Amino acid sequence: MMFSRLVLARGYHSTKGVFGYRPRPKPHYEGLNGAVQEQRNRNGNVYRWIEAYRHHGHRIASIDPVRFRAPGKPDTGEALPELDYTRYGVKAADRIDPSGLLHVPAPTPGTLSPEELDRVLREMYCGTCSIELAFIESQEEREWLTERYERLSERQMGADERREIAELMLKSQAFDHFLATKFPTVKRYGGEGAESMMAFYRELFRCAADADLRNIVIGMPHRGKLNVLTTLFGTRPAKIFRKFKGYPEFPADAHAMCDIASHFHTSTDITVGGKTFHLNMLHNPSHLEAVNPVSMGKTRAKQLALRDGPYGDDPAAGPSKALNVQVHGDAAFPGQGINQECLLMAEVPHFEVNGTIHLVVNNQVGFTTPAARGRGTRYVTDLAKSIMAPIVHVNADDPEALTRVTQLAVDYRQRFGKDFFIDLNCFRRWGHNELDDPTMTNPLLYKVVHARPSIPDAYARKLIDAGLLDQDDVNAISKSYQNHLTAELQAHEQYEPERSYFERQWSGLQQPGDEVTVWNTGLDYRLLSHIGRESVRLPEDFNVHPHLKKTHVDARLRRLADGQRIDWATAETLAIGSLLYQGYNVRLSGEDVGRGTFSQRHAMLVDQETNEIYIPLNGMAADGVPELGRFELANSILSEEAVLGFEYGMAIDSPNSLVIWEAQFGDFFNGAQIIIDTFLVSGETKWMVCNGLVMLLPHGYDGAASEHSSCRMERFLQMTDSRESSPDGDDVNLQIINPSTPAQYFHALRRQMIRNYRKPLLVVAPKTLLRLSDCVSTHADFAPGTYFQPVLSDPADGATVDPKRVRRVVLCSGKHYYTLQAERKARNVNDVALVRLESLCPFPVQAIRDELAKYPNAREFVWSQEEHRNMGAWTFVQPRFENMCERRIQYRGRAEGATVAVGVSKWHTQQLEDVIKTTFQ
């Protein structure tokens, strides 16, 4: 049977209900016009020679501002055999008409000799900037880039423009000198040696205004960050100086621990040429490059708010008005795997941001490591070739070339909606930070660096020689800015930190207090039943998988009609659908989340005949509702770190969207540990950046050995700021639950959006409970007035367990409860009560006390868990229970272990039997 290529391709169809993906129009490139093609055919030898420059010229380009000769070695690379015209059959006596072969007019009328053309090509491709594009498959892109690149020199830089660039760079230099004088013992990560990035940002803003962009989101590491914040982004130097003096950057009423100045951010409006756009430069941690996926996620959230780009309705509308910009370090970009993950997301549905502009600040030394030992490739940008992104290498001594290349980058993004890389070759004048001595490990390089003028001084001298500045002008620029900085330093004590949080889309939200609040999240079952039925309503011509028709569609309809056995997946659907009904957007991302790792969700169905995708909740009927929210299912690449960073970026910008990331198995979160440590659990206390991201981590000891058993809840519990001797409030940094019923999960998801604050939520999610017959809820558990309960009482009726006869109270959590319940029933035990801790953090002290009060004759209190003693919740529960409930508690569970679970099924079974036996002995 023959299938067309169209059928075999997995299609995304917005008209079928897929939200967050807009298919790009198929490229329509008619090729070269006949005259150009004819010229190339007639001059095939010359054309091959010119193409050699386009493909190989970068190898000998003058892009290194500190190029030097090693002792005893010649300066290699000045001649390449690929660039020798005789190799292509061109003779010295030939006369060449470059029209149709090059995209610039000949420097002299008529034809050129090979030597004359060679000089033109060398200046174009081997000068202070050079392009790499041979690896790009699209002929349209290659031709467009070639033409635009070869015409870069046609943009004449006006005197005012050149003076403005010089002024910005001189101010950056003055800022670094001022800090060196006033704060000599502070690590500043200044911009000395990379001041040309000022020209990049200046041109970026000009192009953004010309393109009518609405938002620019920037992820940038430390290097030169304070320079651009204070010189270009409107951050008052007094804020920086106040921080250097040891004061907090937030008002006194902010519950924050703060961070170092080189991690600062900005959120401000920029006006250029009468046009205004919003600029976000994100907080970054010291883990270089970790901010990149966060910037992508935040950009995507801006696009959601604008309803353009991937969320727009018009495929021909062009790229989004929100632009992502990433600034990289030369050692970190090729060295950190998160960058490969980010690049692989660049054109993946539900993760694309319509193209990112990348600037690599190429210091040529990573910490103390020279480039030859910091990577195994020629360029720091070679990773970009994996996605066929154009790359231009620029010498930092030529800010004018960088300006032109920046315009090319923005124009390319606007034309093709794809990534573009600029490799800015520069240097660090003072090593990794100003307190470092780079000469110890790179003596020859730093002899050259210290012997040459600074980049701002060199460029200023160029303008002086051209008659556009004089030395008095240069001195006045630096002196004036130093006076401004002096005034800001004197004003730092009077500077009042601005309140930059809970504004714009975050208006109406707040930081929670130290009490625990209860939020009514229940709904009328008639509405929930309608949502549930809509979740499996399919178009008449949709060919559903026959097994799913029986086990998913028909089974859900029966459960809803009965209302007594609502399972986990149905409860999740009811929570998501009800939030959509209330106008909230929901985004669920992770590997194969549409189906679900355990084939339980099936929120995204695939037509068995056409491969078309349909998401029923996006076709939900809702009469009388002004606007439903939309459900975005983002099946991700096989990544944890970059994908979780992306979702965090979405969450910090979209408080009215429920953003959920699901790990394929709970232990897979550890690939994203950097994002969890530096953003998720600490972003609010460091930066006053809140988020309501939900992490679903499937957990449970089922004999699957070490890698698929535990979500390592002990690590997350340790990362909370929960107190051991006084009750927690809603203000804990991370909320952790281990729900044991579908209704509890339903209420927890809804609570994330209903509350007037946002906190990240970790759900210790089930595996076997997804289909366990006892793990069900009734319609009454979802009714108005119901809510998430931090502790669940023992459901045993009085005939089985009489509270007055209970001698032992066993506290447990999650899946383990059902194992204990089955054992208690089998043993016919009637003097042991089972109490479930559904919330681990905040630790539910009062709810536990209320439960214990039901058992006045209890003398033994036990914590039972299936995890090893040094894992799970034991070490978290014990001190809190004993300190605040004033009772000793015993441990029942596996002994200490070095790995999560044994890999022998008989050992697993024996251990489980021991846990159960000791719990009831």
CSV table of N, CA and C in Angstrom, one decimal, residues 701-704 819 894 901-917:
chain,number,residue,atom,x,y,z
A,701,TYR,N,7.6,3.1,44.0
A,701,TYR,CA,8.5,1.9,43.9
A,701,TYR,C,7.6,0.8,43.4
A,702,ASP,N,7.9,0.4,42.2
A,702,ASP,CA,7.1,-0.7,41.5
A,702,ASP,C,8.0,-1.8,41.0
A,703,GLY,N,9.2,-1.9,41.5
A,703,GLY,CA,10.1,-2.9,41.0
A,703,GLY,C,10.8,-2.5,39.8
A,704,ALA,N,10.8,-1.2,39.4
A,704,ALA,CA,11.5,-0.8,38.2
A,704,ALA,C,12.9,-0.4,38.4
A,819,THR,N,-1.2,0.6,49.6
A,819,THR,CA,-0.6,-0.7,50.1
A,819,THR,C,-0.9,-1.0,51.5
A,894,ARG,N,12.2,1.3,54.2
A,894,ARG,CA,13.5,0.6,53.8
A,894,ARG,C,14.7,1.2,54.6
A,901,ALA,N,16.7,2.2,44.4
A,901,ALA,CA,15.9,1.0,44.5
A,901,ALA,C,16.8,-0.2,44.0
A,902,VAL,N,16.5,-1.4,44.5
A,902,VAL,CA,17.2,-2.6,44.1
A,902,VAL,C,16.8,-2.9,42.7
A,903,GLY,N,17.7,-3.7,42.0
A,903,GLY,CA,17.4,-4.1,40.6
A,903,GLY,C,17.1,-5.6,40.5
A,904,VAL,N,16.7,-6.2,41.6
A,904,VAL,CA,16.3,-7.6,41.6
A,904,VAL,C,14.9,-7.7,42.1
A,905,SER,N,14.0,-8.2,41.4
A,905,SER,CA,12.6,-8.2,41.7
A,905,SER,C,12.3,-8.9,43.0
A,906,LYS,N,13.0,-10.0,43.3
A,906,LYS,CA,12.7,-10.7,44.5
A,906,LYS,C,13.1,-9.9,45.8
A,907,TRP,N,14.2,-9.2,45.6
A,907,TRP,CA,14.7,-8.3,46.7
A,907,TRP,C,13.7,-7.2,46.9
A,908,HIS,N,13.2,-6.6,45.8
A,908,HIS,CA,12.2,-5.6,45.9
A,908,HIS,C,10.9,-6.1,46.7
A,909,THR,N,10.5,-7.2,46.3
A,909,THR,CA,9.3,-7.8,47.0
A,909,THR,C,9.5,-8.0,48.4
A,910,GLN,N,10.7,-8.6,48.8
A,910,GLN,CA,11.0,-8.8,50.2
A,910,GLN,C,11.1,-7.6,51.0
A,911,GLN,N,11.7,-6.5,50.4
A,911,GLN,CA,11.8,-5.3,51.1
A,911,GLN,C,10.4,-4.7,51.4
A,912,LEU,N,9.5,-4.8,50.4
A,912,LEU,CA,8.2,-4.2,50.5
A,912,LEU,C,7.4,-5.0,51.6
A,913,GLU,N,7.6,-6.3,51.7
A,913,GLU,CA,6.9,-7.1,52.7
A,913,GLU,C,7.4,-6.7,54.1
A,914,ASP,N,8.7,-6.4,54.2
A,914,ASP,CA,9.3,-6.0,55.4
A,914,ASP,C,8.8,-4.7,55.9
A,915,VAL,N,8.6,-3.7,54.9
A,915,VAL,CA,8.1,-2.4,55.3
A,915,VAL,C,6.7,-2.5,55.8
A,916,ILE,N,5.8,-3.3,55.1
A,916,ILE,CA,4.4,-3.5,55.6
A,916,ILE,C,4.4,-4.2,56.9
A,917,LYS,N,5.2,-5.3,57.1
A,917,LYS,CA,5.1,-6.0,58.3
A,917,LYS,C,5.5,-5.2,59.5
